[in-house]
JSON list of C-alpha atoms in Angstrom, two decimals:
[
{"chain": "D", "resi": 1, "resn": "MET", "atom": "CA", "xyz": [113.14, 94.87, 126.21]},
{"chain": "D", "resi": 2, "resn": "GLU", "atom": "CA", "xyz": [114.90, 97.72, 124.50]},
{"chain": "D", "resi": 3, "resn": "LYS", "atom": "CA", "xyz": [113.88, 96.41, 121.09]},
{"chain": "D", "resi": 4, "resn": "PHE", "atom": "CA", "xyz": [110.19, 96.76, 122.01]},
{"chain": "D", "resi": 5, "resn": "SER", "atom": "CA", "xyz": [110.48, 100.47, 122.73]},
{"chain": "D", "resi": 6, "resn": "GLU", "atom": "CA", "xyz": [112.55, 101.08, 119.59]},
{"chain": "D", "resi": 7, "resn": "ARG", "atom": "CA", "xyz": [110.17, 99.12, 117.39]},
{"chain": "D", "resi": 8, "resn": "VAL", "atom": "CA", "xyz": [107.02, 100.77, 118.70]},
{"chain": "D", "resi": 9, "resn": "LYS", "atom": "CA", "xyz": [108.50, 104.21, 118.09]},
{"chain": "D", "resi": 10, "resn": "ALA", "atom": "CA", "xyz": [109.81, 103.32, 114.63]},
{"chain": "D", "resi": 11, "resn": "LEU", "atom": "CA", "xyz": [106.50, 101.77, 113.58]},
{"chain": "D", "resi": 12, "resn": "ARG", "atom": "CA", "xyz": [104.52, 104.74, 114.91]},
{"chain": "D", "resi": 13, "resn": "GLU", "atom": "CA", "xyz": [106.75, 107.21, 113.09]},
{"chain": "D", "resi": 14, "resn": "SER", "atom": "CA", "xyz": [106.62, 105.17, 109.86]},
{"chain": "D", "resi": 15, "resn": "LYS", "atom": "CA", "xyz": [102.85, 105.68, 109.86]},
{"chain": "D", "resi": 16, "resn": "GLY", "atom": "CA", "xyz": [103.20, 109.39, 110.65]},
{"chain": "D", "resi": 17, "resn": "LEU", "atom": "CA", "xyz": [101.26, 109.04, 113.88]},
{"chain": "D", "resi": 18, "resn": "SER", "atom": "CA", "xyz": [101.58, 111.12, 117.01]},
{"chain": "D", "resi": 19, "resn": "GLN", "atom": "CA", "xyz": [101.75, 109.35, 120.37]},
{"chain": "D", "resi": 20, "resn": "ASP", "atom": "CA", "xyz": [98.25, 110.67, 121.06]},
{"chain": "D", "resi": 21, "resn": "ALA", "atom": "CA", "xyz": [96.88, 109.23, 117.80]},
{"chain": "D", "resi": 22, "resn": "LEU", "atom": "CA", "xyz": [98.42, 105.80, 118.45]},
{"chain": "D", "resi": 23, "resn": "GLY", "atom": "CA", "xyz": [97.07, 105.86, 121.99]},
{"chain": "D", "resi": 24, "resn": "LYS", "atom": "CA", "xyz": [93.56, 106.46, 120.68]},
{"chain": "D", "resi": 25, "resn": "ILE", "atom": "CA", "xyz": [93.93, 103.59, 118.21]},
{"chain": "D", "resi": 26, "resn": "ILE", "atom": "CA", "xyz": [94.94, 101.07, 120.90]},
{"chain": "D", "resi": 27, "resn": "GLY", "atom": "CA", "xyz": [92.84, 102.54, 123.71]},
{"chain": "D", "resi": 28, "resn": "VAL", "atom": "CA", "xyz": [95.42, 104.16, 126.00]},
{"chain": "D", "resi": 29, "resn": "LYS", "atom": "CA", "xyz": [96.47, 107.70, 126.83]},
{"chain": "D", "resi": 30, "resn": "ARG", "atom": "CA", "xyz": [99.37, 109.44, 125.09]},
{"chain": "D", "resi": 31, "resn": "TYR", "atom": "CA", "xyz": [101.49, 109.12, 128.23]},
{"chain": "D", "resi": 32, "resn": "SER", "atom": "CA", "xyz": [101.24, 105.32, 128.05]},
{"chain": "D", "resi": 33, "resn": "VAL", "atom": "CA", "xyz": [102.60, 105.34, 124.50]},
{"chain": "D", "resi": 34, "resn": "TYR", "atom": "CA", "xyz": [105.37, 107.67, 125.71]},
{"chain": "D", "resi": 35, "resn": "THR", "atom": "CA", "xyz": [106.32, 105.23, 128.48]},
{"chain": "D", "resi": 36, "resn": "TYR", "atom": "CA", "xyz": [106.32, 102.30, 126.03]},
{"chain": "D", "resi": 37, "resn": "GLU", "atom": "CA", "xyz": [108.72, 104.18, 123.77]},
{"chain": "D", "resi": 38, "resn": "LYS", "atom": "CA", "xyz": [111.00, 105.11, 126.68]},
{"chain": "D", "resi": 39, "resn": "GLY", "atom": "CA", "xyz": [111.08, 101.52, 127.96]},
{"chain": "D", "resi": 40, "resn": "ARG", "atom": "CA", "xyz": [109.54, 102.55, 131.28]},
{"chain": "D", "resi": 41, "resn": "ASN", "atom": "CA", "xyz": [106.36, 100.54, 130.90]},
{"chain": "D", "resi": 42, "resn": "TYR", "atom": "CA", "xyz": [104.96, 97.80, 128.70]},
{"chain": "D", "resi": 43, "resn": "PRO", "atom": "CA", "xyz": [101.44, 97.18, 127.41]},
{"chain": "D", "resi": 44, "resn": "ASP", "atom": "CA", "xyz": [99.12, 94.53, 128.75]},
{"chain": "D", "resi": 45, "resn": "ILE", "atom": "CA", "xyz": [98.41, 91.61, 126.44]},
{"chain": "D", "resi": 46, "resn": "PRO", "atom": "CA", "xyz": [95.29, 93.09, 124.77]},
{"chain": "D", "resi": 47, "resn": "ARG", "atom": "CA", "xyz": [97.22, 96.30, 123.95]},
{"chain": "D", "resi": 48, "resn": "LEU", "atom": "CA", "xyz": [100.22, 94.32, 122.70]},
{"chain": "D", "resi": 49, "resn": "ILE", "atom": "CA", "xyz": [97.91, 92.44, 120.35]},
{"chain": "D", "resi": 50, "resn": "ALA", "atom": "CA", "xyz": [96.28, 95.72, 119.26]},
{"chain": "D", "resi": 51, "resn": "LEU", "atom": "CA", "xyz": [99.71, 97.13, 118.40]},
{"chain": "D", "resi": 52, "resn": "ALA", "atom": "CA", "xyz": [100.66, 94.03, 116.43]},
{"chain": "D", "resi": 53, "resn": "ASP", "atom": "CA", "xyz": [97.34, 94.02, 114.58]},
{"chain": "D", "resi": 54, "resn": "TYR", "atom": "CA", "xyz": [97.49, 97.71, 113.74]},
{"chain": "D", "resi": 55, "resn": "PHE", "atom": "CA", "xyz": [101.06, 97.60, 112.45]},
{"chain": "D", "resi": 56, "resn": "GLU", "atom": "CA", "xyz": [100.56, 94.19, 110.83]},
{"chain": "D", "resi": 57, "resn": "VAL", "atom": "CA", "xyz": [103.51, 92.60, 112.62]},
{"chain": "D", "resi": 58, "resn": "THR", "atom": "CA", "xyz": [103.78, 89.70, 115.02]},
{"chain": "D", "resi": 59, "resn": "THR", "atom": "CA", "xyz": [103.94, 90.09, 118.77]},
{"chain": "D", "resi": 60, "resn": "ASP", "atom": "CA", "xyz": [107.26, 88.21, 118.61]},
{"chain": "D", "resi": 61, "resn": "TYR", "atom": "CA", "xyz": [108.60, 90.97, 116.36]},
{"chain": "D", "resi": 62, "resn": "LEU", "atom": "CA", "xyz": [107.44, 93.69, 118.76]},
{"chain": "D", "resi": 63, "resn": "LEU", "atom": "CA", "xyz": [108.98, 91.85, 121.70]},
{"chain": "D", "resi": 64, "resn": "GLY", "atom": "CA", "xyz": [112.31, 91.36, 119.93]},
{"chain": "D", "resi": 65, "resn": "ARG", "atom": "CA", "xyz": [112.04, 87.57, 119.73]},
{"chain": "D", "resi": 66, "resn": "THR", "atom": "CA", "xyz": [112.48, 87.70, 115.96]},
{"chain": "D", "resi": 67, "resn": "ASP", "atom": "CA", "xyz": [113.64, 90.22, 113.40]},
{"chain": "D", "resi": 68, "resn": "GLU", "atom": "CA", "xyz": [110.99, 89.07, 110.91]},
{"chain": "D", "resi": 69, "resn": "PRO", "atom": "CA", "xyz": [107.98, 91.42, 111.11]},
{"chain": "D", "resi": 70, "resn": "ARG", "atom": "CA", "xyz": [105.55, 88.74, 109.86]}
]
């Protein structure tokens, strides 16, 4: 799920957010966001939905199932 880690990082950076700030928005610690971006860990379903909602993209886009953000 390499696309997931790349997309989370790109979306975070496009909003000018630190890993800590994004973590606070979705309810996880900075280290969790770091592991998502490195492809070492993946969010649970509620956090995946929170990411999609915050960035206004679909979960399919985050997961690399489509290249269409919406």
